[in-house]
Every structure is written in structure tokens, then in C-alpha cells.
Short mmCIF file of C-alpha atoms and ligand atoms in Angstrom, two decimals:
data_model
loop_
_atom_site.label_atom_id
_atom_site.label_comp_id
_atom_site.label_asym_id
_atom_site.label_seq_id
_atom_site.Cartn_x
_atom_site.Cartn_y
_atom_site.Cartn_z
CA MET P 999 28.30 89.00 158.24
CA TYR P 1000 29.59 92.59 158.31
CA THR P 1001 30.96 92.11 161.84
CA THR P 1002 32.76 88.91 160.88
CA GLU P 1003 34.22 90.65 157.83
CA LEU P 1004 35.46 93.55 159.93
CA GLN P 1005 36.90 91.26 162.57
CA LYS P 1006 38.76 89.26 159.94
CA THR P 1007 40.21 92.40 158.34
CA LYS P 1008 41.40 93.62 161.74
CA ALA P 1009 42.92 90.24 162.51
CA VAL P 1010 44.85 90.27 159.21
CA ALA P 1011 45.89 93.91 159.62
CA GLY P 1012 47.01 93.26 163.19
CA THR P 1013 49.55 90.57 162.33
CA GLU P 1014 51.01 91.83 159.06
CA ASP P 1015 53.30 94.72 158.08
CA PRO P 1016 50.79 97.47 157.19
CA ASP P 1017 52.83 98.83 154.24
CA LYS P 1018 53.27 95.39 152.70
CA LEU P 1019 49.61 94.62 153.29
CA ALA P 1020 48.51 97.87 151.63
CA ALA P 1021 50.75 97.22 148.60
CA PHE P 1022 49.39 93.67 148.34
CA GLU P 1023 45.77 94.84 148.57
CA ALA P 1024 46.44 97.45 145.86
CA ARG P 1025 47.87 94.81 143.51
CA VAL P 1026 44.86 92.56 144.07
CA ALA P 1027 42.49 95.50 143.53
CA ALA P 1028 44.28 96.27 140.24
CA ASP P 1029 43.64 92.63 139.14
CA GLU P 1030 47.33 91.74 139.08
CA PHE P 1031 48.20 88.10 139.62
CA ILE P 1032 50.03 87.25 142.84
CA GLU P 1033 52.87 84.82 142.12
CA PRO P 1034 54.55 82.25 144.43
CA LYS P 1035 57.59 84.37 145.32
CA ASP P 1036 55.59 87.56 145.92
CA TRP P 1037 54.88 88.73 149.45
CA MET P 1038 51.40 87.73 150.62
CA PRO P 1039 49.58 87.85 153.97
CA GLU P 1040 49.71 84.57 155.86
CA ALA P 1041 45.91 84.37 155.91
CA TYR P 1042 45.85 84.63 152.10
CA ARG P 1043 48.39 81.81 151.85
CA ARG P 1044 46.38 79.69 154.32
CA THR P 1045 43.05 80.23 152.58
CA LEU P 1046 44.51 79.42 149.19
CA THR P 1047 46.29 76.32 150.46
CA ARG P 1048 43.02 75.16 152.03
CA GLN P 1049 40.88 75.84 148.96
CA ILE P 1050 43.31 74.57 146.30
CA SER P 1051 44.25 71.42 148.23
CA GLN P 1052 40.59 70.63 148.94
CA HIS P 1053 39.86 71.21 145.29
CA ALA P 1054 42.68 68.77 144.40
CA HIS P 1055 41.33 66.17 146.84
CA SER P 1056 37.88 66.53 145.24
CA GLU P 1057 39.28 65.77 141.80
CA ILE P 1058 41.07 62.67 143.08
CA VAL P 1059 38.22 61.32 145.25
CA GLY P 1060 35.90 62.33 142.39
CA MET P 1061 37.48 59.60 140.22
CA LEU P 1062 35.95 56.91 142.43
CA PRO P 1063 32.18 57.18 141.71
CA GLU P 1064 32.79 57.09 137.95
CA GLY P 1065 35.69 54.65 138.11
CA ASN P 1066 33.11 52.27 139.54
CA TRP P 1067 31.45 52.12 136.09
CA ILE P 1068 34.45 51.82 133.74
CA THR P 1069 34.21 48.03 133.58
CA ARG P 1070 30.42 48.19 133.18
CA ALA P 1071 30.08 50.90 130.51
CA PRO P 1072 27.44 49.78 127.98
CA SER P 1073 29.68 49.98 124.87
CA LEU P 1074 33.33 50.25 123.88
CA ARG P 1075 32.76 53.91 122.86
CA ARG P 1076 31.26 54.78 126.25
CA LYS P 1077 34.06 52.95 128.01
CA ALA P 1078 36.79 54.83 126.10
CA ILE P 1079 35.12 58.17 126.83
CA LEU P 1080 34.65 57.42 130.54
CA LEU P 1081 38.22 56.20 130.87
CA ALA P 1082 39.50 59.43 129.31
CA LYS P 1083 37.30 61.52 131.58
CA VAL P 1084 38.44 59.78 134.76
CA GLN P 1085 42.07 60.18 133.66
CA ASP P 1086 41.43 63.90 133.10
CA GLU P 1087 40.25 64.18 136.72
CA ALA P 1088 43.55 62.65 137.87
CA GLY P 1089 45.37 65.27 135.80
CA HIS P 1090 43.29 68.06 137.39
CA GLY P 1091 44.21 66.77 140.83
CA LEU P 1092 47.89 66.81 139.90
CA TYR P 1093 47.87 70.38 138.50
CA LEU P 1094 46.06 71.50 141.64
CA TYR P 1095 48.44 69.77 144.06
CA SER P 1096 51.30 71.42 142.15
CA ALA P 1097 49.62 74.83 142.41
CA ALA P 1098 49.09 74.32 146.16
CA GLU P 1099 52.71 73.20 146.64
CA THR P 1100 53.90 76.60 145.35
CA LEU P 1101 52.42 78.03 148.57
CA GLY P 1102 54.83 76.01 150.71
CA THR P 1103 52.92 72.90 151.79
CA SER P 1104 54.22 69.56 150.50
CA ARG P 1105 52.04 67.10 148.64
CA GLU P 1106 52.67 64.50 151.36
CA GLU P 1107 51.29 66.89 153.99
CA MET P 1108 48.20 67.57 151.90
CA ILE P 1109 47.56 63.89 151.28
CA GLU P 1110 48.08 63.10 154.94
CA ALA P 1111 45.49 65.78 155.78
CA LEU P 1112 43.01 64.07 153.43
CA HIS P 1113 43.68 60.58 154.76
CA SER P 1114 43.43 61.62 158.38
CA GLY P 1115 40.08 63.32 157.75
CA LYS P 1116 41.44 66.80 158.53
CA ALA P 1117 41.03 68.14 154.99
CA LYS P 1118 37.70 68.24 153.23
CA TYR P 1119 36.72 67.25 149.71
CA SER P 1120 33.48 68.00 147.88
CA THR P 1121 30.36 66.57 149.50
CA ILE P 1122 29.11 65.40 146.11
CA PHE P 1123 31.52 62.47 145.96
CA ASN P 1124 30.00 60.85 149.03
CA TYR P 1125 26.92 59.69 147.10
CA PRO P 1126 26.79 56.28 145.37
CA THR P 1127 26.58 55.67 141.60
CA LEU P 1128 23.78 53.12 141.38
CA THR P 1129 23.03 52.93 137.65
CA TRP P 1130 24.61 53.88 134.31
CA ALA P 1131 22.36 56.96 134.25
CA ASP P 1132 24.30 58.25 137.26
CA ILE P 1133 27.34 58.60 134.98
CA GLY P 1134 25.25 60.80 132.69
CA ALA P 1135 23.93 62.81 135.64
CA ILE P 1136 27.44 63.32 137.08
CA GLY P 1137 28.79 64.64 133.77
CA TRP P 1138 25.78 66.87 133.20
CA LEU P 1139 25.17 68.16 136.73
CA VAL P 1140 28.38 67.66 138.72
CA ASP P 1141 30.76 68.73 135.96
CA GLY P 1142 28.22 71.43 135.05
CA ALA P 1143 28.34 72.78 138.61
CA ALA P 1144 32.13 72.44 138.66
CA ILE P 1145 32.42 74.54 135.47
CA MET P 1146 30.10 77.20 136.86
CA ASN P 1147 32.35 77.47 139.91
CA GLN P 1148 35.66 77.20 138.04
CA VAL P 1149 35.18 79.58 135.11
CA PRO P 1150 35.42 82.59 137.47
CA LEU P 1151 38.42 80.94 139.15
CA GLN P 1152 40.36 81.44 135.89
CA ARG P 1153 40.52 85.05 137.12
CA THR P 1154 41.35 84.19 140.73
CA SER P 1155 44.12 86.42 142.12
CA TYR P 1156 46.73 83.67 142.60
CA GLY P 1157 48.54 83.05 139.28
CA PRO P 1158 49.27 79.28 139.49
CA TYR P 1159 45.65 78.51 140.50
CA ALA P 1160 44.22 80.72 137.75
CA ARG P 1161 46.40 79.11 135.08
CA ALA P 1162 45.55 75.57 136.22
CA MET P 1163 41.86 76.49 135.93
CA VAL P 1164 42.17 77.48 132.25
CA ARG P 1165 43.06 73.96 131.20
CA VAL P 1166 40.74 72.31 133.73
CA CYS P 1167 37.75 74.29 132.43
CA LYS P 1168 38.37 73.22 128.83
CA GLU P 1169 38.35 69.58 129.90
CA GLU P 1170 35.34 69.99 132.20
CA SER P 1171 33.40 71.36 129.28
CA PHE P 1172 33.94 68.09 127.37
CA HIS P 1173 32.95 66.18 130.51
CA GLN P 1174 29.70 68.09 130.85
CA ARG P 1175 28.80 67.41 127.21
CA GLN P 1176 29.52 63.70 127.40
CA GLY P 1177 27.25 63.49 130.47
CA TYR P 1178 24.48 65.41 128.78
CA GLU P 1179 24.79 63.19 125.71
CA ILE P 1180 24.31 60.08 127.87
CA MET P 1181 21.20 61.70 129.36
CA MET P 1182 19.90 62.58 125.87
CA HIS P 1183 20.16 58.96 124.77
CA LEU P 1184 18.54 57.59 127.90
CA ALA P 1185 15.76 60.19 127.96
CA ALA P 1186 14.92 59.40 124.33
CA GLY P 1187 15.25 55.63 124.86
CA THR P 1188 12.87 52.98 126.18
CA PRO P 1189 10.46 53.89 129.01
CA GLU P 1190 12.77 52.03 131.39
CA GLN P 1191 15.81 54.03 130.24
CA LYS P 1192 13.88 57.27 130.63
CA ARG P 1193 12.85 56.24 134.15
CA MET P 1194 16.49 55.54 134.95
CA ALA P 1195 17.48 59.02 133.71
CA GLN P 1196 14.74 60.65 135.81
CA ASP P 1197 15.76 58.66 138.87
CA ALA P 1198 19.38 59.80 138.46
CA LEU P 1199 18.27 63.44 138.15
CA ASN P 1200 16.12 63.02 141.27
CA ARG P 1201 19.05 61.75 143.30
CA TRP P 1202 21.80 64.11 141.98
CA TRP P 1203 19.90 67.41 141.76
CA TRP P 1204 20.03 68.52 145.40
CA PRO P 1205 23.57 67.28 146.12
CA SER P 1206 24.70 69.22 143.00
CA LEU P 1207 23.22 72.43 144.41
CA MET P 1208 25.09 71.75 147.67
CA MET P 1209 28.41 71.71 145.81
CA PHE P 1210 28.41 75.53 145.81
CA GLY P 1211 28.76 75.58 149.59
CA PRO P 1212 26.66 77.10 152.37
CA PRO P 1213 24.48 80.18 151.77
CA ASP P 1214 26.50 83.41 151.67
CA ALA P 1215 25.09 84.48 155.03
CA ASP P 1216 26.51 81.31 156.65
CA SER P 1217 29.76 81.12 154.68
CA PRO P 1218 32.66 82.06 156.96
CA ASN P 1219 35.20 82.42 154.13
CA THR P 1220 33.32 84.19 151.34
CA ALA P 1221 33.66 87.84 152.42
CA GLN P 1222 37.45 87.75 152.80
CA SER P 1223 37.94 85.55 149.75
CA MET P 1224 35.88 87.94 147.63
CA ARG P 1225 37.91 90.92 148.86
CA TRP P 1226 41.17 89.17 148.00
CA ARG P 1227 39.65 88.07 144.69
CA ILE P 1228 40.32 84.42 145.47
CA LYS P 1229 36.62 83.89 144.83
CA ARG P 1230 35.13 86.09 142.09
CA GLU P 1231 31.49 85.23 142.72
CA THR P 1232 29.73 84.11 145.87
CA ASN P 1233 28.28 80.68 146.60
CA ASP P 1234 24.68 81.88 146.16
CA GLU P 1235 25.40 83.79 142.94
CA LEU P 1236 26.96 80.73 141.33
CA ARG P 1237 24.20 78.41 142.58
CA GLN P 1238 21.56 80.70 141.07
CA LYS P 1239 23.36 80.78 137.71
CA PHE P 1240 23.64 77.00 137.73
CA VAL P 1241 19.91 76.57 138.35
CA ASP P 1242 19.05 79.06 135.61
CA ILE P 1243 21.23 77.32 133.02
CA THR P 1244 20.34 73.76 134.00
CA VAL P 1245 16.54 73.92 134.27
CA PRO P 1246 16.02 74.51 130.49
CA GLN P 1247 18.46 71.65 129.82
CA ALA P 1248 16.26 69.33 131.89
CA GLU P 1249 13.21 70.57 129.99
CA ALA P 1250 14.95 69.83 126.67
CA LEU P 1251 15.50 66.27 127.90
CA GLY P 1252 11.83 65.94 128.86
CA LEU P 1253 12.84 65.31 132.50
CA SER P 1254 11.51 67.12 135.54
CA VAL P 1255 13.63 68.78 138.20
CA PRO P 1256 12.64 67.33 141.60
CA ASP P 1257 11.67 70.65 143.16
CA PRO P 1258 7.94 71.43 143.52
CA VAL P 1259 8.54 75.13 144.18
CA LEU P 1260 10.85 75.70 141.22
CA ALA P 1261 9.44 78.58 139.13
CA TRP P 1262 10.69 81.34 136.85
CA ASN P 1263 10.63 84.71 138.60
CA GLU P 1264 10.24 87.37 135.93
CA GLU P 1265 11.09 90.21 138.29
CA LYS P 1266 14.45 88.86 139.39
CA GLY P 1267 15.19 87.33 135.98
CA GLY P 1268 15.96 83.94 137.52
CA HIS P 1269 14.37 80.87 139.02
CA ASP P 1270 13.04 80.66 142.54
CA PHE P 1271 13.91 77.27 143.97
CA GLY P 1272 13.25 75.23 147.09
CA GLU P 1273 15.21 75.20 150.33
CA ILE P 1274 18.30 72.99 150.32
CA ASP P 1275 18.53 70.48 153.14
CA TRP P 1276 21.44 72.13 154.94
CA GLU P 1277 21.39 69.54 157.71
CA GLU P 1278 22.18 66.90 155.13
CA PHE P 1279 24.95 69.12 153.70
CA TYR P 1280 26.65 69.64 157.07
CA ALA P 1281 26.31 65.94 157.93
CA VAL P 1282 28.09 65.04 154.67
CA VAL P 1283 30.76 67.70 155.33
CA ARG P 1284 31.31 66.05 158.75
CA GLY P 1285 32.07 62.77 156.96
CA GLU P 1286 28.65 61.15 157.39
CA GLY P 1287 27.79 60.90 153.68
CA PRO P 1288 26.22 57.67 152.36
CA VAL P 1289 29.49 56.21 151.03
CA ALA P 1290 32.04 58.43 152.82
CA LYS P 1291 33.74 55.54 154.61
CA GLU P 1292 34.12 53.53 151.38
CA ARG P 1293 35.58 56.55 149.58
CA MET P 1294 38.23 57.19 152.23
CA LYS P 1295 39.09 53.50 152.48
CA ALA P 1296 39.52 53.31 148.69
CA ARG P 1297 41.85 56.35 148.77
CA ARG P 1298 43.95 55.04 151.67
CA ASP P 1299 44.23 51.57 150.08
CA ALA P 1300 45.30 53.10 146.75
CA TRP P 1301 47.93 55.18 148.55
CA GLU P 1302 49.32 52.16 150.41
CA GLU P 1303 49.22 49.85 147.40
CA GLY P 1304 50.99 52.50 145.31
CA ALA P 1305 53.88 52.90 147.77
CA TRP P 1306 56.17 50.68 145.69
CA VAL P 1307 55.61 52.90 142.61
CA ARG P 1308 56.60 56.02 144.55
CA GLU P 1309 59.65 54.23 146.00
CA ALA P 1310 60.73 52.96 142.56
CA ALA P 1311 60.30 56.43 141.01
CA ALA P 1312 62.33 58.02 143.83
CA ALA P 1313 65.11 55.40 143.50
CA TYR P 1314 65.22 55.97 139.73
CA ALA P 1315 65.40 59.76 140.15
CA GLU P 1316 68.18 59.37 142.72
CA LYS P 1317 70.18 57.07 140.44
CA HIS P 1318 69.97 59.64 137.64
CA ALA P 1319 70.91 62.49 139.96
CA ARG P 1320 74.02 60.52 141.08
CA LYS P 1321 74.97 59.81 137.46
CA ALA P 1322 74.56 63.49 136.57
CA GLU P 1323 76.75 64.47 139.54
CA ALA P 1324 79.46 61.98 138.56
CA ALA P 1325 79.53 63.16 134.92
N1 FAQ K 1515 31.85 70.09 150.15
O1 FAQ K 1515 33.03 79.49 153.77
P1 FAQ K 1515 32.71 78.46 152.72
C1 FAQ K 1515 35.29 68.62 140.86
C2 FAQ K 1515 33.24 73.77 153.38
S1 FAQ K 1515 34.69 70.11 141.33
C3 FAQ K 1515 32.68 70.02 151.22
O2 FAQ K 1515 31.70 78.84 151.71
P2 FAQ K 1515 34.80 78.50 150.71
C4 FAQ K 1515 35.28 68.24 139.38
C5 FAQ K 1515 34.39 74.74 153.10
O3 FAQ K 1515 35.54 74.05 152.66
C6 FAQ K 1515 34.38 70.02 143.09
N2 FAQ K 1515 32.98 71.09 151.98
O4 FAQ K 1515 34.09 77.99 152.05
C7 FAQ K 1515 34.88 66.84 139.18
C8 FAQ K 1515 34.54 75.40 154.45
O5 FAQ K 1515 35.25 74.56 155.36
P3 FAQ K 1515 36.80 74.83 155.75
C9 FAQ K 1515 35.41 70.75 143.88
C10 FAQ K 1515 32.42 72.27 151.61
O6 FAQ K 1515 36.06 77.75 150.56
C11 FAQ K 1515 33.66 66.56 138.60
C12 FAQ K 1515 33.11 75.43 154.98
O7 FAQ K 1515 32.39 74.45 154.27
N3 FAQ K 1515 35.48 72.13 143.50
O8 FAQ K 1515 35.68 67.97 141.74
C13 FAQ K 1515 31.58 72.40 150.51
O9 FAQ K 1515 34.87 79.98 150.66
C14 FAQ K 1515 33.24 65.25 138.37
C15 FAQ K 1515 32.46 76.80 154.80
O10 FAQ K 1515 32.25 77.10 153.41
C16 FAQ K 1515 36.16 73.03 144.24
O11 FAQ K 1515 36.73 72.71 145.25
C17 FAQ K 1515 31.29 71.25 149.75
N4 FAQ K 1515 30.46 71.26 148.69
O12 FAQ K 1515 33.78 78.07 149.55
C18 FAQ K 1515 35.71 65.78 139.52
C19 FAQ K 1515 36.17 74.45 143.70
N5 FAQ K 1515 31.18 73.70 150.41
O13 FAQ K 1515 37.62 74.56 154.52
C20 FAQ K 1515 35.29 64.45 139.32
C21 FAQ K 1515 37.05 75.36 144.48
C22 FAQ K 1515 31.77 74.34 151.44
O14 FAQ K 1515 36.89 76.30 156.16
C23 FAQ K 1515 34.06 64.19 138.71
N6 FAQ K 1515 36.52 75.66 145.77
N7 FAQ K 1515 32.49 73.47 152.16
O15 FAQ K 1515 37.08 73.87 156.85
C24 FAQ K 1515 35.63 76.66 146.01
O16 FAQ K 1515 35.20 77.37 145.11
C25 FAQ K 1515 35.24 76.91 147.43
O17 FAQ K 1515 36.17 76.30 148.28
C26 FAQ K 1515 33.78 76.42 147.78
C27 FAQ K 1515 33.55 76.70 149.27
C28 FAQ K 1515 32.77 77.18 146.97
C29 FAQ K 1515 33.67 74.92 147.53
#
């Protein structure tokens, strides 16, 4: 990893004005926020555009697995909560696209990159939601993992991204609790409901651990992103924290985490856990996830079917601009 890190630093230093680069690095090291009009190395701009836009895509594609259950929620209360949660995810996507746009890439370009398969979105949203318990498991585990990753991003070095994360984290916290509450009810319900909760945990546990990305040793972006304080903690550090917080929550539910080697390690003050199936992870990243094709088709269809709304909004804005000019 050290060699890669060194090579990357040299590559950045080789193409940028050394004085500007040094001043930029000093500001980042002093924990100052970098703002849209500030000078920044091109590689910093590129990495942020990649990460923020992929984060935005994840929020938008992430509406699909849960949206699938809005019409089948078991009560009016559950339906209202789920509807609000899915709408929140749309809002997160919009803040994030706006934050990414401040770096100079248009929303149309970002969306085109998603629809053409060039841009990634989180692997987790390529798994199907088979039962109502999956909605509980997503809130508890997926939003739980998202919070673990996003709380440090409130201190990321790019101002617009950091500020978007403050609001997003508040909402994710409500999402996590609503998911855990569903799991509490199911786990304390009939034997069949408890089985459903356990089955959802079995299916969502490992994909949730994959959300944090490849191990640090195999993560091409972590070293540079940590130095530029885009990422404040590494993939493995966050994954470990997530396991340590979540295992006691599973115990409180009376459910078992599907990992036979999971054990508390007194010496390291954390859990040891089993090897993640990285082949599965990379296959899903390549677009081979169980419902990847359905997800992308749903997104493209929504984009095409919504064209008339975008056209009407643009025509309305133009009409008002003309009126304002004439006045
Ligand atoms: N899925 O070198 P690294 C949510 C890619 S939260 C797909 O470690 P990096 C809320 C990575 O892009 C979920 N691809 O990369 C919600 C890179 O490829 P690239 C979204 C992944 O960026 C809840 C390559 O592997 N959260 O949606 C994944 O330093 C419920 C090498 O990886 C965020 O996006 C993955 N899991 O670290 C919504 C958080 N992991 O781009 C609805 C912000 C890695 O070079 C319902 N993002 N890859 O071609 C991050 O913190 C980082 O980007 C990581 C990856 C940690 C995801």
C-alpha cells in the first residue's frame, strides 16, 4: 500500500502547482473546510465528484428495495413511516447531487453515468426485499452501517459535503430506529414472525458488512482520501465499529448473527468476525448482483417517464425568467 500511496502523491505533485498544492495541504491539515470556489488539486475534485455522486446514486437506487413494500406495509402507521423514510432518501440524493454539482459536473452528466453503468452505487441495493422483516433489517443494518460511515463524513474536508451529511445523519438515525423497532416487534412476536426476523438478519448481515468497501489493504482510494481528510476513518475501522455496536443489538433481540467465528476478543477490545466473501462483493460491484438488472431498469424507466415533468418545470422557469426580464 505504501508504494501506491507514494506513487499517487508523486502523480498529484507532478501535475499541480507546488505552492498551491502545499497551501491546500496545509489548509486540509489544519481542518479548514475547502469550499467550491477555493483552489483544489484536480485529483481531489475527481475523487470527491466520484464519491459524492456515487453516494447520491446509492440514496436514489436505495429507495427501490423499500419502495417495493410501501403498498404492502402491515398497518397504516408502518406505511406512513416507510413512506416518510423513502422520501427522506430522495432528499438525501438531492442534497448530494447538489453538493457534487458544486465541483463542476452537471446533474445530467452524473445521472447519465449511473444509467450507462459507468458510475457505481452501493452493492447493498442489489439484494431483493423478500419479506416485511427485510424492511426492519434494512433500517437496522443498512441505515446503521450508513450512519457509521456518514457520521465521520460530517467532518470531511469539503464544506458542501460535510454540511449535507449533518442533516442526512439526523434523518438516518430515525431510519435506523424505525428498522430496529420493526425487528423488536417481529422478534417478540409469533414463532413465525421471529423466524422471519432471523431469516432477514441471515440474508442482510454479510451484505451490510460489504457496504464499508474492500479491506484497507485492497482499497485503492483510502490512503489518499485519508490524507486529504475526505475519509476520516478507513473501511476496516468503520466495519469493526459497526460489528461491535450491532452484535449486542442482535443479542437484545434474541437473534443470532450468522457468523460461526464471531467472538469477543478481550485483548483488542472488539469482536473477531469471519471472512467476508469478497468474490461476491466484487461480482456485485461489477453489476452482477441478484437484482441489479431490475434496479437499473427501474431507474432508467423512472427517468424516461419523468421527462415530461422536467420539461414542464423548465418551460415554467423559462416563462418566469422572460416575465422578469420584461418587467
Ligand atoms: N458498493 O478504494 P475504495 C445509503 C468501490 S448509504 C459499490 O475503498 P472509496 C443510505 C469504490 O467506489 C450507502 N462500490 O473506495 C440508505 C471504488 O470504485 P471506484 C452509500 C463500492 O471510495 C440506506 C472501489 O470499490 N454510502 O445509501 C463499495 O475510498 C437505506 C474501491 O473501493 C456512501 O456512498 C460498495 N459497498 O471507499 C439509502 C458513503 N465499496 O469508485 C437507502 C460515502 C467500495 O474507484 C436505504 N462513500 N466500492 O470505481 C464512502 O464512504 C466511500 O466511497 C466507500 C468506498 C467507503 C463506499
